[in-house]
PDB file of C-alpha atoms in Angstrom:
ATOM      1  CA  ARG A  23       0.021   0.137   0.074  1.00 66.00           C
ATOM      2  CA  THR A  24       2.730   2.608   0.816  1.00 75.00           C
ATOM      3  CA  PHE A  25       5.515   0.736  -1.432  1.00 82.00           C
ATOM      4  CA  GLN A  26       5.988   2.898  -4.355  1.00 86.00           C
ATOM      5  CA  PRO A  27       7.934   2.108  -7.354  1.00 89.00           C
ATOM      6  CA  VAL A  28      10.921   4.505  -6.169  1.00 85.00           C
ATOM      7  CA  ASP A  29      11.149   2.314  -2.994  1.00 86.00           C
ATOM      8  CA  ALA A  30      11.038  -1.018  -4.897  1.00 88.00           C
ATOM      9  CA  ARG A  31      14.294   0.510  -6.930  1.00 90.00           C
ATOM     10  CA  TRP A  32      15.884   1.376  -3.967  1.00 90.00           C
ATOM     11  CA  LEU A  33      15.377  -1.822  -2.350  1.00 90.00           C
ATOM     12  CA  VAL A  34      16.497  -4.008  -5.416  1.00 93.00           C
ATOM     13  CA  ASN A  35      19.735  -1.766  -5.883  1.00 93.00           C
ATOM     14  CA  ASN A  36      20.486  -2.212  -2.064  1.00 93.00           C
ATOM     15  CA  LEU A  37      19.867  -5.713  -1.955  1.00 95.00           C
ATOM     16  CA  SER A  38      22.444  -6.121  -5.115  1.00 97.00           C
ATOM     17  CA  ALA A  39      24.895  -4.113  -3.905  1.00 96.00           C
ATOM     18  CA  ALA A  40      24.697  -6.244  -0.622  1.00 96.00           C
ATOM     19  CA  LEU A  41      24.658  -9.351  -2.427  1.00 97.00           C
ATOM     20  CA  ARG A  42      27.774  -8.363  -4.462  1.00 97.00           C
ATOM     21  CA  ARG A  43      29.598  -7.402  -1.203  1.00 96.00           C
ATOM     22  CA  HIS A  44      28.385 -10.453   0.950  1.00 97.00           C
ATOM     23  CA  GLY A  45      28.011 -13.358  -1.737  1.00 98.00           C
ATOM     24  CA  SER A  46      24.479 -14.484  -0.647  1.00 98.00           C
ATOM     25  CA  MET A  47      21.700 -13.309   1.867  1.00 98.00           C
ATOM     26  CA  GLN A  48      22.724 -16.401   4.266  1.00 98.00           C
ATOM     27  CA  HIS A  49      26.190 -14.853   4.747  1.00 98.00           C
ATOM     28  CA  LEU A  50      24.837 -11.241   5.074  1.00 98.00           C
ATOM     29  CA  PHE A  51      22.262 -12.450   7.855  1.00 98.00           C
ATOM     30  CA  ALA A  52      24.682 -14.940   9.204  1.00 97.00           C
ATOM     31  CA  ARG A  53      27.851 -12.543   9.554  1.00 97.00           C
ATOM     32  CA  HIS A  54      25.720 -10.539  12.139  1.00 98.00           C
ATOM     33  CA  LEU A  55      24.827 -13.486  14.493  1.00 98.00           C
ATOM     34  CA  ALA A  56      26.949 -15.134  16.910  1.00 97.00           C
ATOM     35  CA  PRO A  57      26.811 -18.795  16.724  1.00 93.00           C
ATOM     36  CA  GLN A  58      25.586 -19.021  20.414  1.00 95.00           C
ATOM     37  CA  ALA A  59      22.763 -16.279  19.859  1.00 97.00           C
ATOM     38  CA  LYS A  60      19.615 -17.095  21.575  1.00 97.00           C
ATOM     39  CA  HIS A  61      17.478 -15.636  18.518  1.00 98.00           C
ATOM     40  CA  VAL A  62      18.106 -14.064  15.294  1.00 99.00           C
ATOM     41  CA  GLY A  63      17.309 -10.526  16.309  1.00 99.00           C
ATOM     42  CA  PRO A  64      20.809  -9.206  15.648  1.00 99.00           C
ATOM     43  CA  ALA A  65      20.956 -10.980  12.291  1.00 99.00           C
ATOM     44  CA  ILE A  66      17.660  -9.055  11.260  1.00 99.00           C
ATOM     45  CA  GLN A  67      18.923  -5.934  12.732  1.00 98.00           C
ATOM     46  CA  GLY A  68      22.219  -6.125  11.087  1.00 98.00           C
ATOM     47  CA  PHE A  69      20.754  -7.103   7.708  1.00 98.00           C
ATOM     48  CA  SER A  70      18.394  -3.953   7.828  1.00 96.00           C
ATOM     49  CA  GLU A  71      21.278  -1.966   8.949  1.00 95.00           C
ATOM     50  CA  THR A  72      23.612  -3.014   6.120  1.00 96.00           C
ATOM     51  CA  LEU A  73      20.947  -2.145   3.553  1.00 94.00           C
ATOM     52  CA  LEU A  74      20.333   1.368   4.850  1.00 92.00           C
ATOM     53  CA  GLN A  75      24.128   1.821   5.019  1.00 93.00           C
ATOM     54  CA  ILE A  76      24.776   1.129   1.475  1.00 92.00           C
ATOM     55  CA  ASP A  77      23.181   4.409   0.402  1.00 84.00           C
ATOM     56  CA  PRO A  78      23.762   7.361   3.008  1.00 79.00           C
ATOM     57  CA  GLN A  79      21.287   9.516   1.073  1.00 79.00           C
ATOM     58  CA  THR A  80      18.363   6.941   1.707  1.00 81.00           C
ATOM     59  CA  PRO A  81      15.088   9.388   2.348  1.00 78.00           C
ATOM     60  CA  ALA A  82      13.585   8.813   5.748  1.00 81.00           C
ATOM     61  CA  ARG A  83      10.525   7.827   4.033  1.00 78.00           C
ATOM     62  CA  LEU A  84      12.250   4.903   2.539  1.00 81.00           C
ATOM     63  CA  ARG A  85      13.883   3.710   5.995  1.00 82.00           C
ATOM     64  CA  LYS A  86      10.160   2.659   7.150  1.00 82.00           C
ATOM     65  CA  HIS A  87       9.963  -0.307   4.825  1.00 84.00           C
ATOM     66  CA  LEU A  88      12.990  -2.045   6.821  1.00 90.00           C
ATOM     67  CA  ALA A  89      11.971  -3.678  10.005  1.00 94.00           C
ATOM     68  CA  ARG A  90      14.377  -3.407  12.834  1.00 97.00           C
ATOM     69  CA  PRO A  91      13.916  -4.978  15.986  1.00 98.00           C
ATOM     70  CA  GLU A  92      15.490  -1.794  17.958  1.00 97.00           C
ATOM     71  CA  ALA A  93      12.705   0.266  16.179  1.00 96.00           C
ATOM     72  CA  GLY A  94      10.344  -2.219  18.240  1.00 97.00           C
ATOM     73  CA  SER A  95       8.969  -3.735  15.077  1.00 97.00           C
ATOM     74  CA  ALA A  96       7.767  -7.318  15.169  1.00 98.00           C
ATOM     75  CA  CYS A  97      10.059  -7.746  12.144  1.00 98.00           C
ATOM     76  CA  LYS A  98       7.099 -10.491  10.682  1.00 97.00           C
ATOM     77  CA  ARG A  99       8.570 -10.652   7.112  1.00 96.00           C
ATOM     78  CA  LEU A 100      12.092 -11.127   7.940  1.00 98.00           C
ATOM     79  CA  ALA A 101      11.151 -13.540  10.573  1.00 98.00           C
ATOM     80  CA  MET A 102       9.187 -15.551   8.052  1.00 97.00           C
ATOM     81  CA  TYR A 103      11.878 -15.517   5.283  1.00 98.00           C
ATOM     82  CA  LEU A 104      14.602 -16.717   7.965  1.00 98.00           C
ATOM     83  CA  ARG A 105      12.067 -19.435   8.739  1.00 98.00           C
ATOM     84  CA  TRP A 106      11.465 -20.679   5.307  1.00 97.00           C
ATOM     85  CA  MET A 107      15.433 -20.353   4.566  1.00 98.00           C
ATOM     86  CA  VAL A 108      16.606 -22.355   7.819  1.00 98.00           C
ATOM     87  CA  ARG A 109      13.738 -24.705   8.530  1.00 97.00           C
ATOM     88  CA  GLY A 110      13.268 -28.060   6.354  1.00 93.00           C
ATOM     89  CA  GLY A 111       9.840 -29.354   5.956  1.00 87.00           C
ATOM     90  CA  PRO A 112       6.909 -29.221   3.673  1.00 88.00           C
ATOM     91  CA  VAL A 113       6.497 -25.630   3.501  1.00 88.00           C
ATOM     92  CA  ASP A 114      10.139 -24.439   4.565  1.00 93.00           C
ATOM     93  CA  PHE A 115      13.040 -24.731   2.183  1.00 96.00           C
ATOM     94  CA  GLY A 116      15.568 -25.407   4.924  1.00 96.00           C
ATOM     95  CA  GLN A 117      18.498 -24.613   2.643  1.00 97.00           C
ATOM     96  CA  TRP A 118      20.760 -22.346   4.963  1.00 98.00           C
ATOM     97  CA  LYS A 119      22.984 -24.019   7.757  1.00 96.00           C
ATOM     98  CA  THR A 120      24.788 -21.291   9.290  1.00 96.00           C
ATOM     99  CA  ILE A 121      21.525 -20.343  11.323  1.00 98.00           C
ATOM    100  CA  ARG A 122      20.063 -22.819  13.454  1.00 98.00           C
ATOM    101  CA  PRO A 123      16.191 -23.305  13.726  1.00 98.00           C
ATOM    102  CA  ALA A 124      16.405 -22.872  17.728  1.00 98.00           C
ATOM    103  CA  GLN A 125      17.341 -19.226  16.869  1.00 98.00           C
ATOM    104  CA  LEU A 126      14.429 -18.520  14.825  1.00 98.00           C
ATOM    105  CA  LEU A 127      11.527 -16.115  15.850  1.00 98.00           C
ATOM    106  CA  VAL A 128       7.816 -17.155  15.520  1.00 98.00           C
ATOM    107  CA  PRO A 129       6.713 -14.644  13.285  1.00 97.00           C
ATOM    108  CA  LEU A 130       3.980 -12.715  14.644  1.00 97.00           C
ATOM    109  CA  ASP A 131       0.976 -10.812  13.036  1.00 95.00           C
ATOM    110  CA  THR A 132      -2.656 -10.045  13.993  1.00 94.00           C
ATOM    111  CA  HIS A 133      -3.686 -13.680  13.560  1.00 93.00           C
ATOM    112  CA  SER A 134      -1.079 -15.787  15.317  1.00 95.00           C
ATOM    113  CA  GLY A 135      -0.948 -12.901  18.210  1.00 95.00           C
ATOM    114  CA  ARG A 136      -4.406 -13.450  18.490  1.00 93.00           C
ATOM    115  CA  THR A 137      -4.102 -17.224  18.993  1.00 93.00           C
ATOM    116  CA  ALA A 138      -0.986 -16.673  21.280  1.00 94.00           C
ATOM    117  CA  ARG A 139      -2.970 -14.385  23.503  1.00 94.00           C
ATOM    118  CA  ARG A 140      -5.816 -16.877  23.672  1.00 91.00           C
ATOM    119  CA  LEU A 141      -3.572 -19.902  24.356  1.00 92.00           C
ATOM    120  CA  GLY A 142      -1.439 -17.670  27.034  1.00 93.00           C
ATOM    121  CA  LEU A 143       1.577 -17.512  25.006  1.00 96.00           C
ATOM    122  CA  ILE A 144       1.717 -13.895  25.113  1.00 97.00           C
ATOM    123  CA  GLN A 145       0.725 -12.046  28.409  1.00 97.00           C
ATOM    124  CA  GLY A 146       0.904  -8.360  29.050  1.00 97.00           C
ATOM    125  CA  ARG A 147       1.460  -6.897  25.592  1.00 96.00           C
ATOM    126  CA  LYS A 148      -1.414  -5.572  23.626  1.00 96.00           C
ATOM    127  CA  SER A 149       0.753  -5.097  20.449  1.00 97.00           C
ATOM    128  CA  ASN A 150       2.234  -7.362  18.123  1.00 98.00           C
ATOM    129  CA  ASP A 151       5.779  -5.816  18.722  1.00 98.00           C
ATOM    130  CA  TRP A 152       9.435  -6.815  19.191  1.00 99.00           C
ATOM    131  CA  LYS A 153       8.999  -7.653  22.907  1.00 98.00           C
ATOM    132  CA  ALA A 154       5.767  -9.797  21.950  1.00 99.00           C
ATOM    133  CA  ALA A 155       7.417 -11.803  19.577  1.00 99.00           C
ATOM    134  CA  LEU A 156      10.491 -12.559  21.893  1.00 99.00           C
ATOM    135  CA  GLN A 157       7.848 -13.336  24.634  1.00 98.00           C
ATOM    136  CA  LEU A 158       6.166 -15.888  22.073  1.00 98.00           C
ATOM    137  CA  THR A 159       9.257 -17.465  20.948  1.00 98.00           C
ATOM    138  CA  ARG A 160      10.592 -17.713  24.272  1.00 98.00           C
ATOM    139  CA  ARG A 161       7.260 -19.707  25.243  1.00 97.00           C
ATOM    140  CA  CYS A 162       7.223 -21.821  22.246  1.00 97.00           C
ATOM    141  CA  ARG A 163      10.976 -22.498  22.836  1.00 98.00           C
ATOM    142  CA  ARG A 164      10.039 -24.211  26.111  1.00 97.00           C
ATOM    143  CA  LEU A 165       7.610 -26.428  24.071  1.00 95.00           C
ATOM    144  CA  CYS A 166      10.116 -27.227  21.647  1.00 97.00           C
ATOM    145  CA  PRO A 167      13.864 -25.939  22.273  1.00 98.00           C
ATOM    146  CA  ARG A 168      15.101 -27.204  18.901  1.00 98.00           C
ATOM    147  CA  ASP A 169      12.348 -25.281  16.765  1.00 98.00           C
ATOM    148  CA  PRO A 170      10.173 -22.798  18.209  1.00 98.00           C
ATOM    149  CA  ALA A 171       8.935 -21.471  14.932  1.00 97.00           C
ATOM    150  CA  ARG A 172       7.151 -24.984  14.018  1.00 95.00           C
ATOM    151  CA  TYR A 173       4.455 -23.380  15.729  1.00 94.00           C
ATOM    152  CA  ASP A 174       4.126 -20.547  13.397  1.00 93.00           C
ATOM    153  CA  PHE A 175       1.861 -22.267  10.838  1.00 89.00           C
ATOM    154  CA  ALA A 176      -0.516 -23.702  13.260  1.00 87.00           C
ATOM    155  CA  LEU A 177      -0.891 -20.384  15.352  1.00 91.00           C
ATOM    156  CA  PHE A 178      -1.605 -18.285  12.066  1.00 87.00           C
ATOM    157  CA  GLY A 179      -4.068 -20.740  10.532  1.00 81.00           C
ATOM    158  CA  ALA A 180      -6.120 -20.795  13.768  1.00 81.00           C
ATOM    159  CA  GLY A 181      -6.017 -17.006  13.773  1.00 80.00           C
ATOM    160  CA  VAL A 182      -6.985 -16.708  10.114  1.00 79.00           C
ATOM    161  CA  SER A 183      -9.988 -19.328  10.423  1.00 79.00           C
ATOM    162  CA  GLY A 184     -11.162 -18.159  13.923  1.00 80.00           C
ATOM    163  CA  ALA A 185     -10.612 -21.470  15.583  1.00 79.00           C
ATOM    164  CA  ASP A 186     -10.392 -21.060  19.551  1.00 76.00           C
ATOM    165  CA  LEU A 187      -7.551 -23.550  20.242  1.00 73.00           C
ATOM    166  CA  ALA A 188      -7.856 -22.463  24.010  1.00 69.00           C
ATOM    167  CA  GLU A 189     -11.233 -24.457  24.167  1.00 69.00           C
ATOM    168  CA  ARG A 190      -9.159 -27.639  23.196  1.00 68.00           C
ATOM    169  CA  PHE A 191      -5.396 -26.807  24.407  1.00 68.00           C
ATOM    170  CA  SER A 192      -4.361 -25.186  27.623  1.00 60.00           C
ATOM    171  CA  LEU A 193      -0.605 -24.453  27.188  1.00 59.00           C
ATOM    172  CA  SER A 194      -0.581 -21.652  29.976  1.00 56.00           C
ATOM    173  CA  GLU A 195       1.136 -23.768  32.364  1.00 56.00           C
ATOM    174  CA  ALA A 196       3.971 -24.848  30.201  1.00 52.00           C
ATOM    175  CA  ALA A 197       4.253 -21.472  28.675  1.00 50.00           C
ATOM    176  CA  SER A 198       4.099 -19.393  31.642  1.00 52.00           C
ATOM    177  CA  SER A 199       7.349 -21.206  33.234  1.00 56.00           C
ATOM    178  CA  ALA A 200       9.252 -19.674  30.095  1.00 49.00           C
ATOM    179  CA  ARG A 201       9.368 -16.698  31.457  1.00 48.00           C
TER     180      ARG A 201
END
């Protein structure tokens, strides 16, 4: 809706320059992530900052298109992209090996957020922001330490369809101990 042709040109030019410098998207993300990092937040922040630094004349209106954890964004699209590239399985490519599934964030949007709140996986946060995404991921990590993002599709699907999983499942106890 707010992405204009000039924005697309800027993004493609900066992605192209970043790929020439770093060789691949995997290397660009991974260079900002310590091997023992708990989550991909630093990689997402580093990716966005790298693109913004390529052209120091980047207008402020274009900066809004790059999600950054430090700005409080849930970074849903970048978290989802990383999920696709890192996880293996029927809906994910699983091509990247430098980032572990345990480091992924659960992509958070209005649908998955609604379901997560009903299940008690997000508490005390009204907006779907960075802190809510971290809380959801920590609680999903408690359920599956090796791959917390595995719950993304189920949370999203239940939220879109309006299914009330809270009637059938109670995760509050397991999730709340993951504070």
